[in-house]
Amino acid sequence: MIHEIVESNQFIMLVALLLIMSVFVTKFSSRLGVPSLVLFIGVGMLVGSDGLDLLYFDNAEVAQIVGIFALIVILFEGGMQTKWKSIKQVLAPSVTLATLGVILTSAVVGAAAKYILGISWVEAFLLGSIVGSTDAAAVFAVLKGKNIRNKLEATLEAESGTNDPMAVFLTISFIQVLTTDETNIWAMAGSFFWQMGGGLAVGLLIGYGASYALNRINLDSSGLYPIFALGFAFLTYGATSLIQASGLLSVYVAAVLIGNAELAYRYSIIRFHEGFGWMAQILMFVLLGLFVFPSDVFTGEVIADGLLIALVLIFVARPAATFISLIYFKFNWKEKLFLSWAGLRGAVPIVLAIFPLLTDLENSQLMFNIVFFIVIVSTLLQGSSITWVAEKLKLVSDQKTNPIHSLELISMGKANVELMQYEVNDKNLIVGQSLENMELPDKALINAIIRKGEVITPYGQTTIHAGDTLYIMVTKPIKKEVKSLLEAEDERKTEENSSHEKNRA
């Protein structure tokens, strides 16, 4: 009994050290120019059996379950921070990349894998399918805080949030071909459309229902609302999976709806899920690092073959798929080239690579090792150079966007009052206006202004500057009116900025 208690205490201490180490890793990742997810995996490999031998982990089923749970949290957090106004303009090209783009990428990578690895055609296309989609966790993490043009950032986020169904469908289909004698092509095609349609329908249904419930149900503590929202995330995935549709797509759709709704407890919900999303990333990538045995992956044969396939993926398959998929959409060659380069691989391919392991396919371990190495190459090479490539192609925005929300609401308990936080940008019509000329409703009051890190006490003659953060006390009935006033844009400035961006392109 005492021995078991000591072991449990040691495990708790190890988990604590892993969390602290992972947080420090995120601090240094930006300085090193390396995506944090690679360093998380490195932490897992360091404490694993091939490293310091502090933890031994080789359970594929647990790794898959934890990976899916983490992806639900990450997709939900990313979807809530996605602005519908931005992605609706690029929805068609994003969906095209998420479907046709994945098929083309899988085909090219599969053909390369056939001749490089010497495996069968079906096994080769299975490997291509596993790495065919971009990864939401990697894309959200790498793009966060970057000053990439909104159009391109929205395209990448929408693509990574919606391309999982195609990758999952192709992966499962090729596994079925390898493990069963009879394959019905029409049934497989119908399954894909059901996954896409069912995932979209359930996501919309639960998204609307969750938005209504979060605003109408009065809970005793504001801290319960983030947990309430998280419950809807898992409900969305579970309900969709029960009807054999795409749970990950459903979660992303529901999250976009919830994140773009008027939520009374937006601030606490967003902040909670941002922290929990980091927790999920740390847990997932550290666990995947533990699951990998470096002595198996970093061998001469795997490195040579994996590097060749990774180069084909990055420099041939992804660019070809991007340029072909976007041929009828209004993207110039620089934008297509950047979208090609920013197609990161991450947790999803690694989780999908566990599927063949669970079915005991002949070359499943080889596939997993190759996929893992491809992900490492993709995140190191592409993830660390996204900002540099955007700058070289002159695709960096003039205005740095708020990485969370332009409008956040802090609930004031049971009172019918909220404190609104709004960051002013140079396109807003209120820039240059004094407070006495802003025409705020009677029951709205600007309490404080943060300007260049300093607190300014507002008075009637105070002028609004771009970059100011306004804190406004409002009653709930006039919230929409105040929001419309704050977000109104100066059409002349908007036209000038659009014209400037076109000239630079």
Coordinates of C-alpha atoms in Angstrom, one line a residue:
M1 CA 0.0 0.0 0.0
I2 CA 2.8 2.4 1.0
H3 CA 4.7 1.5 -2.2
E4 CA 1.6 2.3 -4.4
I5 CA 1.2 5.7 -2.6
V6 CA 4.8 6.5 -3.2
E7 CA 4.5 5.6 -6.9
S8 CA 1.4 7.7 -7.3
N9 CA 3.1 10.7 -5.6
Q10 CA 6.1 10.3 -8.0
F11 CA 3.8 10.2 -11.0
I12 CA 2.1 13.4 -9.8
M13 CA 5.5 15.1 -9.4
L14 CA 6.5 14.0 -12.9
V15 CA 3.3 15.4 -14.4
A16 CA 3.9 18.7 -12.6
L17 CA 7.4 18.9 -13.9
L18 CA 6.3 18.0 -17.4
L19 CA 3.6 20.8 -17.4
I20 CA 6.1 23.4 -16.0
M21 CA 8.7 22.3 -18.5
S22 CA 6.2 22.5 -21.4
V23 CA 5.2 26.0 -20.4
F24 CA 8.8 27.1 -20.4
V25 CA 9.1 25.5 -23.8
T26 CA 6.4 27.8 -25.3
K27 CA 8.4 30.7 -23.9
F28 CA 11.5 29.8 -25.7
S29 CA 9.9 28.4 -28.9
S30 CA 9.2 31.9 -30.4
R31 CA 12.8 33.0 -29.6
L32 CA 14.2 29.8 -31.3
G33 CA 11.8 30.2 -34.2
V34 CA 10.6 26.6 -33.7
P35 CA 6.9 25.7 -33.3
S36 CA 6.1 24.7 -29.7
L37 CA 4.4 21.5 -30.7
V38 CA 7.8 20.1 -31.9
L39 CA 9.3 20.9 -28.6
F40 CA 6.4 19.3 -26.8
I41 CA 7.1 16.1 -28.7
G42 CA 10.7 16.5 -27.8
V43 CA 9.8 16.7 -24.1
G44 CA 7.8 13.4 -24.5
M45 CA 10.7 11.7 -26.2
L46 CA 13.2 13.0 -23.6
V47 CA 11.3 11.5 -20.6
G48 CA 10.4 8.3 -22.5
S49 CA 12.0 4.9 -22.5
D50 CA 14.6 5.9 -25.2
G51 CA 15.5 9.1 -23.2
L52 CA 15.7 9.4 -19.5
D53 CA 13.5 6.3 -19.1
L54 CA 11.2 8.0 -16.6
L55 CA 8.0 6.8 -18.3
Y56 CA 7.2 3.8 -20.5
F57 CA 4.2 4.2 -22.8
D58 CA 3.3 2.1 -25.9
N59 CA -0.5 1.8 -25.7
A60 CA -1.8 2.7 -29.1
E61 CA -5.5 2.7 -28.0
V62 CA -4.9 5.2 -25.2
A63 CA -2.7 7.4 -27.5
Q64 CA -5.6 7.5 -30.1
I65 CA -8.3 8.3 -27.5
V66 CA -6.2 11.0 -25.8
G67 CA -5.4 12.4 -29.3
I68 CA -9.0 12.6 -30.3
F69 CA -10.0 14.2 -27.0
A70 CA -7.3 16.8 -27.4
L71 CA -8.3 17.5 -31.0
I72 CA -11.9 18.2 -29.9
V73 CA -10.7 20.8 -27.4
I74 CA -8.2 22.4 -29.9
L75 CA -10.8 22.5 -32.7
F76 CA -13.4 23.9 -30.4
E77 CA -11.1 26.6 -29.1
G78 CA -9.9 27.5 -32.6
G79 CA -13.4 27.5 -34.0
M80 CA -14.6 29.9 -31.3
Q81 CA -11.9 32.4 -32.2
T82 CA -12.6 32.2 -35.9
K83 CA -14.6 35.1 -37.3
W84 CA -17.4 34.1 -39.6
K85 CA -17.1 37.4 -41.4
S86 CA -13.6 36.5 -42.5
I87 CA -14.1 32.8 -43.4
K88 CA -17.4 33.1 -45.2
Q89 CA -15.5 35.0 -48.0
V90 CA -13.1 32.2 -48.4
L91 CA -15.4 29.2 -47.6
A92 CA -15.5 27.9 -51.2
P93 CA -11.8 27.8 -51.8
S94 CA -11.2 26.4 -48.3
V95 CA -13.7 23.5 -48.8
T96 CA -12.1 22.8 -52.2
L97 CA -8.7 22.6 -50.6
A98 CA -10.2 20.4 -47.9
T99 CA -11.6 17.9 -50.4
L100 CA -10.0 18.0 -53.8
G101 CA -6.7 19.3 -52.3
V102 CA -6.5 16.4 -49.9
I103 CA -7.2 13.8 -52.7
L104 CA -4.5 15.3 -55.0
T105 CA -2.0 15.5 -52.1
S106 CA -2.7 11.9 -51.1
A107 CA -2.4 10.6 -54.6
V108 CA 1.0 12.3 -55.3
V109 CA 2.5 11.3 -51.9
G110 CA 1.1 7.8 -52.4
A111 CA 2.8 7.4 -55.8
A112 CA 6.1 8.6 -54.3
A113 CA 5.8 6.2 -51.3
K114 CA 5.2 3.3 -53.6
Y115 CA 8.5 3.7 -55.3
I116 CA 10.5 5.0 -52.3
L117 CA 9.3 2.3 -49.8
G118 CA 8.6 -0.5 -52.2
I119 CA 5.2 -1.3 -50.6
S120 CA 2.0 -2.2 -52.4
W121 CA -0.1 0.5 -54.1
V122 CA -2.9 0.3 -51.6
E123 CA -0.5 0.6 -48.7
A124 CA 1.2 3.6 -50.4
F125 CA -2.1 5.4 -50.9
L126 CA -3.0 4.7 -47.3
L127 CA 0.2 6.4 -46.2
G128 CA -0.6 9.3 -48.6
S129 CA -4.1 9.6 -47.1
I130 CA -2.7 9.8 -43.6
V131 CA -0.5 12.8 -44.4
G132 CA -2.9 14.3 -47.0
S133 CA -4.6 16.8 -44.7
T134 CA -3.3 19.8 -42.9
D135 CA -3.5 19.8 -39.1
A136 CA -5.8 22.2 -37.2
A137 CA -3.7 22.1 -34.0
A138 CA -0.5 22.9 -35.9
V139 CA -2.1 25.6 -38.1
F140 CA -3.9 27.3 -35.2
A141 CA -0.8 27.3 -33.0
V142 CA 1.6 28.6 -35.7
L143 CA -0.7 31.3 -37.1
K144 CA -1.7 32.6 -33.7
G145 CA -0.3 36.1 -33.2
K146 CA 1.2 36.2 -36.7
N147 CA 0.6 39.3 -38.9
I148 CA -0.6 37.3 -42.0
R149 CA -3.2 38.8 -44.3
N150 CA -6.7 38.0 -43.0
K151 CA -7.8 36.4 -46.3
L152 CA -4.9 33.9 -46.2
E153 CA -5.2 33.2 -42.4
A154 CA -8.9 32.6 -42.7
T155 CA -8.4 30.2 -45.7
L156 CA -5.8 28.2 -43.8
E157 CA -7.9 28.0 -40.6
A158 CA -11.1 27.0 -42.5
E159 CA -9.2 24.4 -44.5
S160 CA -7.6 22.8 -41.5
G161 CA -10.9 22.9 -39.6
T162 CA -12.8 21.1 -42.4
N163 CA -10.3 18.7 -44.1
D164 CA -10.2 16.0 -41.4
P165 CA -13.3 14.2 -42.8
M166 CA -11.6 13.6 -46.2
A167 CA -8.4 12.3 -44.6
V168 CA -10.3 10.1 -42.1
F169 CA -12.5 8.8 -45.0
L170 CA -9.6 7.9 -47.2
T171 CA -7.6 6.4 -44.4
I172 CA -10.4 4.1 -43.2
S173 CA -11.3 3.2 -46.8
F174 CA -7.8 2.0 -47.7
I175 CA -7.6 0.1 -44.4
Q176 CA -10.9 -1.6 -45.3
V177 CA -9.5 -2.5 -48.7
L178 CA -6.4 -4.1 -47.1
T179 CA -8.4 -6.0 -44.4
T180 CA -11.5 -7.2 -46.2
D181 CA -12.0 -9.2 -49.3
E182 CA -15.0 -7.2 -50.7
T183 CA -15.0 -3.4 -51.2
N184 CA -18.1 -1.5 -52.3
I185 CA -16.9 1.8 -54.0
W186 CA -20.4 3.3 -54.0
A187 CA -21.0 2.5 -50.3
M188 CA -17.6 4.2 -49.5
A189 CA -18.6 7.3 -51.6
G190 CA -21.9 7.5 -49.9
S191 CA -20.2 7.2 -46.5
F192 CA -18.1 10.2 -47.3
F193 CA -21.0 12.4 -48.2
W194 CA -22.9 11.2 -45.1
Q195 CA -19.9 12.1 -42.9
M196 CA -19.7 15.6 -44.4
G197 CA -23.4 16.2 -44.4
G198 CA -24.1 14.7 -41.1
G199 CA -21.2 16.5 -39.4
L200 CA -22.4 19.8 -40.8
A201 CA -26.0 19.3 -39.8
V202 CA -25.2 18.2 -36.2
G203 CA -22.7 21.0 -35.8
L204 CA -25.2 23.6 -36.9
L205 CA -28.0 22.1 -34.7
I206 CA -25.9 21.9 -31.5
G207 CA -24.1 25.1 -32.2
Y208 CA -27.4 27.1 -32.3
G209 CA -28.7 25.2 -29.3
A210 CA -25.6 25.8 -27.3
S211 CA -25.6 29.5 -28.1
Y212 CA -29.2 29.8 -26.9
A213 CA -28.5 27.8 -23.7
L214 CA -25.4 29.8 -22.8
N215 CA -27.3 33.0 -23.0
R216 CA -30.6 32.0 -21.5
I217 CA -29.7 29.6 -18.7
N218 CA -28.8 31.5 -15.5
L219 CA -26.1 29.5 -13.6
D220 CA -25.0 30.3 -10.1
S221 CA -21.4 31.0 -11.0
S222 CA -19.8 32.6 -14.2
G223 CA -17.1 29.9 -13.9
L224 CA -19.6 27.2 -14.9
Y225 CA -20.3 28.7 -18.3
P226 CA -16.9 27.6 -19.8
I227 CA -17.5 24.1 -18.5
F228 CA -21.0 24.2 -20.0
A229 CA -19.6 25.2 -23.4
L230 CA -17.0 22.5 -23.2
G231 CA -19.8 20.0 -22.5
F232 CA -21.4 21.0 -25.7
A233 CA -18.1 20.4 -27.6
F234 CA -17.9 16.8 -26.4
L235 CA -21.7 16.4 -26.9
T236 CA -21.3 17.5 -30.5
Y237 CA -18.5 15.0 -31.2
G238 CA -20.3 12.2 -29.4
A239 CA -23.7 12.7 -31.1
T240 CA -22.1 13.0 -34.5
S241 CA -20.0 9.9 -34.0
L242 CA -23.1 7.9 -33.0
I243 CA -24.6 8.5 -36.5
Q244 CA -21.1 7.7 -38.0
A245 CA -20.6 11.2 -39.3
S246 CA -17.5 13.4 -38.9
G247 CA -17.3 14.4 -35.3
L248 CA -14.3 16.8 -35.8
L249 CA -16.0 18.7 -38.6
S250 CA -19.1 19.0 -36.4
V251 CA -17.2 20.3 -33.5
Y252 CA -15.5 23.0 -35.6
V253 CA -18.9 24.1 -37.1
A254 CA -20.5 24.3 -33.7
A255 CA -17.6 26.3 -32.3
V256 CA -17.7 28.8 -35.1
L257 CA -21.4 29.3 -34.4
I258 CA -20.9 29.7 -30.7
G259 CA -17.9 32.0 -31.1
N260 CA -19.7 34.4 -33.4
A261 CA -22.9 34.5 -31.3
E262 CA -23.6 37.3 -28.7
L263 CA -22.4 35.6 -25.5
A264 CA -22.9 37.3 -22.2
Y265 CA -20.0 35.3 -20.7
R266 CA -17.7 35.5 -23.7
Y267 CA -14.6 36.7 -21.8
S268 CA -14.6 33.8 -19.2
I269 CA -15.5 31.2 -21.9
I270 CA -12.8 32.3 -24.3
R271 CA -10.1 32.6 -21.7
F272 CA -10.9 29.2 -20.2
H273 CA -10.8 27.5 -23.5
E274 CA -7.6 29.2 -24.6
G275 CA -5.8 27.9 -21.5
F276 CA -7.5 24.5 -21.8
G277 CA -6.5 24.4 -25.5
W278 CA -2.9 24.9 -24.5
M279 CA -3.3 22.1 -21.9
A280 CA -4.7 19.8 -24.6
Q281 CA -1.8 20.6 -27.0
I282 CA 0.8 19.9 -24.3
L283 CA -0.9 16.7 -23.2
M284 CA -1.4 15.4 -26.8
F285 CA 2.1 16.1 -28.1
V286 CA 3.9 15.1 -25.0
L287 CA 2.0 11.8 -25.1
L288 CA 2.7 11.3 -28.8
G289 CA 6.4 11.9 -28.0
L290 CA 6.2 9.2 -25.3
F291 CA 4.5 6.8 -27.7
V292 CA 7.3 7.2 -30.2
F293 CA 10.6 5.3 -29.8
P294 CA 13.3 7.5 -31.3
S295 CA 15.6 4.5 -31.8
D296 CA 13.0 3.2 -34.3
V297 CA 12.2 6.5 -36.0
F298 CA 15.7 8.1 -36.3
T299 CA 17.4 5.3 -38.1
G300 CA 19.2 5.8 -41.4
E301 CA 16.6 4.1 -43.5
V302 CA 13.6 5.9 -42.0
I303 CA 15.4 9.3 -42.1
A304 CA 16.4 8.8 -45.8
D305 CA 12.9 7.5 -46.9
G306 CA 11.0 9.9 -44.7
L307 CA 12.9 12.9 -45.9
L308 CA 12.4 12.0 -49.5
I309 CA 8.6 11.6 -49.0
A310 CA 8.5 14.8 -46.9
L311 CA 10.2 16.8 -49.7
V312 CA 7.8 15.4 -52.2
L313 CA 4.9 16.4 -49.9
I314 CA 6.2 19.9 -49.3
F315 CA 7.6 20.9 -52.7
V316 CA 5.5 18.8 -55.1
A317 CA 2.2 17.4 -53.7
R318 CA 1.0 20.3 -51.6
P319 CA 1.9 23.0 -54.2
A320 CA 0.3 21.0 -57.1
A321 CA -2.8 20.4 -55.1
T322 CA -3.1 24.0 -54.0
F323 CA -2.6 25.5 -57.5
I324 CA -5.0 23.1 -59.1
S325 CA -7.7 23.4 -56.4
L326 CA -7.6 27.2 -56.5
I327 CA -7.4 27.6 -60.3
Y328 CA -10.9 29.1 -60.5
F329 CA -10.6 31.3 -57.4
K330 CA -9.2 34.8 -57.0
F331 CA -5.8 34.1 -55.5
N332 CA -2.6 35.4 -57.2
W333 CA 0.5 33.2 -57.5
K334 CA 2.1 34.7 -54.4
E335 CA -1.0 33.8 -52.3
K336 CA -1.2 30.3 -53.7
L337 CA 2.5 29.8 -53.1
F338 CA 2.1 30.9 -49.4
L339 CA -0.9 28.6 -49.0
S340 CA 1.2 25.8 -50.3
W341 CA 4.0 26.5 -47.9
A342 CA 1.7 26.9 -44.9
G343 CA 0.0 23.5 -45.2
L344 CA 1.4 22.1 -41.9
R345 CA 1.2 18.5 -40.8
G346 CA 0.8 17.8 -37.1
A347 CA -1.2 15.7 -34.6
V348 CA -3.9 14.5 -37.1
P349 CA -1.5 12.5 -39.3
I350 CA 0.1 11.0 -36.2
V351 CA -3.3 10.0 -34.7
L352 CA -4.4 8.6 -38.1
A353 CA -1.1 6.7 -38.3
I354 CA -2.2 4.8 -35.2
F355 CA -5.2 3.4 -37.1
P356 CA -3.1 0.8 -39.1
L357 CA -1.3 -0.1 -35.8
L358 CA -4.7 -1.0 -34.2
T359 CA -5.6 -3.2 -37.1
D360 CA -2.2 -5.0 -37.2
L361 CA -1.4 -4.3 -40.8
E362 CA 1.8 -5.7 -42.1
N363 CA 3.7 -2.5 -42.6
S364 CA 1.9 -0.4 -40.0
Q365 CA 5.0 0.3 -37.8
L366 CA 6.9 1.4 -40.9
M367 CA 4.1 3.8 -41.8
F368 CA 3.9 5.2 -38.4
N369 CA 7.6 5.9 -38.2
I370 CA 7.6 7.5 -41.7
V371 CA 4.5 9.6 -40.9
F372 CA 6.0 10.8 -37.6
F373 CA 9.3 11.8 -39.3
I374 CA 7.3 13.7 -42.0
V375 CA 5.4 15.6 -39.4
I376 CA 8.7 16.6 -37.7
V377 CA 10.2 17.8 -41.0
S378 CA 7.0 19.7 -41.9
T379 CA 6.7 21.5 -38.6
L380 CA 10.4 22.3 -38.4
L381 CA 10.8 23.4 -42.0
Q382 CA 7.4 25.1 -42.8
G383 CA 6.3 26.1 -39.3
S384 CA 9.5 27.9 -38.4
S385 CA 9.5 29.9 -41.7
I386 CA 5.9 30.9 -42.2
T387 CA 6.4 34.5 -41.1
W388 CA 9.6 34.9 -43.1
V389 CA 7.9 33.5 -46.3
A390 CA 4.9 35.8 -45.8
E391 CA 7.3 38.8 -45.5
K392 CA 9.3 37.8 -48.6
L393 CA 6.1 37.4 -50.6
K394 CA 4.8 40.7 -49.1
L395 CA 1.7 39.1 -47.7
V396 CA 1.9 40.7 -44.2
S397 CA -1.0 42.9 -43.1
D398 CA -0.5 46.5 -42.1
Q399 CA -2.9 46.2 -39.2
K400 CA -2.1 43.6 -36.6
T401 CA -5.3 41.8 -35.7
N402 CA -6.5 40.9 -32.2
P403 CA -5.7 37.1 -31.8
I404 CA -8.7 36.5 -29.5
H405 CA -11.7 38.8 -30.2
S406 CA -12.2 42.4 -31.1
L407 CA -14.9 42.5 -28.5
E408 CA -14.8 40.7 -25.2
L409 CA -17.5 40.8 -22.5
I410 CA -16.9 40.5 -18.8
S411 CA -20.0 39.5 -16.9
M412 CA -20.8 41.5 -13.8
G413 CA -22.4 38.7 -11.8
K414 CA -26.2 38.8 -11.6
A415 CA -26.4 42.5 -12.5
N416 CA -27.9 43.6 -15.9
V417 CA -24.6 45.3 -16.6
E418 CA -21.5 44.3 -18.6
L419 CA -18.0 45.6 -19.1
M420 CA -17.1 45.7 -22.7
Q421 CA -13.5 45.6 -23.8
Y422 CA -12.8 46.8 -27.4
E423 CA -9.5 47.4 -29.2
V424 CA -9.7 50.2 -31.7
N425 CA -8.0 49.8 -35.1
D426 CA -7.1 52.4 -37.7
K427 CA -10.2 51.7 -39.8
N428 CA -12.7 52.5 -37.1
L429 CA -14.9 55.6 -37.6
I430 CA -14.4 56.6 -34.0
V431 CA -10.7 57.2 -34.5
G432 CA -10.0 60.9 -34.0
Q433 CA -13.4 61.6 -32.3
S434 CA -13.6 63.0 -28.8
L435 CA -15.8 61.2 -26.3
E436 CA -18.4 63.9 -26.1
N437 CA -18.9 63.5 -29.9
M438 CA -19.1 59.7 -30.0
E439 CA -22.9 59.7 -29.5
L440 CA -22.8 56.8 -27.0
P441 CA -26.2 55.7 -25.7
D442 CA -27.2 57.2 -22.3
K443 CA -26.7 53.9 -20.4
A444 CA -23.1 53.4 -21.8
L445 CA -20.1 54.9 -20.1
I446 CA -16.4 54.6 -21.0
N447 CA -14.6 53.9 -17.7
A448 CA -11.0 53.7 -18.8
I449 CA -8.7 53.8 -21.9
I450 CA -5.5 51.8 -22.1
R451 CA -3.0 53.6 -24.5
K452 CA 0.5 52.3 -25.1
G453 CA 0.4 50.4 -21.8
E454 CA -0.8 53.4 -19.7
V455 CA -4.2 54.0 -18.1
I456 CA -5.9 57.2 -19.2
T457 CA -8.8 58.6 -17.2
P458 CA -11.4 59.6 -19.9
Y459 CA -13.2 62.9 -20.0
G460 CA -15.3 64.7 -22.6
Q461 CA -12.4 66.1 -24.6
T462 CA -10.4 62.9 -24.7
T463 CA -9.7 61.8 -28.3
I464 CA -9.8 58.2 -29.4
H465 CA -6.6 56.9 -31.1
A466 CA -6.0 53.7 -33.1
G467 CA -4.6 51.0 -30.8
D468 CA -6.6 52.3 -27.8
T469 CA -8.3 49.7 -25.6
L470 CA -11.7 51.0 -24.4
Y471 CA -13.5 49.7 -21.3
I472 CA -17.2 50.5 -21.5
M473 CA -19.9 49.9 -18.9
V474 CA -23.2 49.0 -20.7
T475 CA -26.6 47.5 -19.9
K476 CA -27.4 44.3 -21.8
P477 CA -30.2 45.7 -23.9
I478 CA -28.0 48.3 -25.6
K479 CA -25.0 46.0 -26.1
K480 CA -25.6 45.5 -29.8
E481 CA -26.1 49.2 -30.4
V482 CA -22.8 50.0 -28.7
K483 CA -21.0 47.2 -30.6
S484 CA -22.3 48.6 -33.9
L485 CA -21.0 52.1 -33.0
L486 CA -17.6 50.8 -32.1
E487 CA -17.1 48.5 -35.1
A488 CA -18.3 51.0 -37.7
E489 CA -15.5 51.6 -40.2
D490 CA -14.5 54.6 -42.2
E491 CA -15.2 53.6 -45.8
R492 CA -12.5 55.9 -47.1
K493 CA -9.8 54.3 -44.9
T494 CA -11.1 50.8 -45.8
E495 CA -10.9 51.6 -49.6
E496 CA -7.4 53.1 -49.2
N497 CA -6.1 50.0 -47.3
S498 CA -7.7 47.7 -49.9
S499 CA -6.1 49.6 -52.7
H500 CA -2.7 49.6 -50.9
E501 CA -2.8 45.8 -50.5
K502 CA -3.7 45.3 -54.2
N503 CA -0.8 47.6 -55.2
R504 CA 1.6 45.6 -53.0
A505 CA 0.3 42.3 -54.5

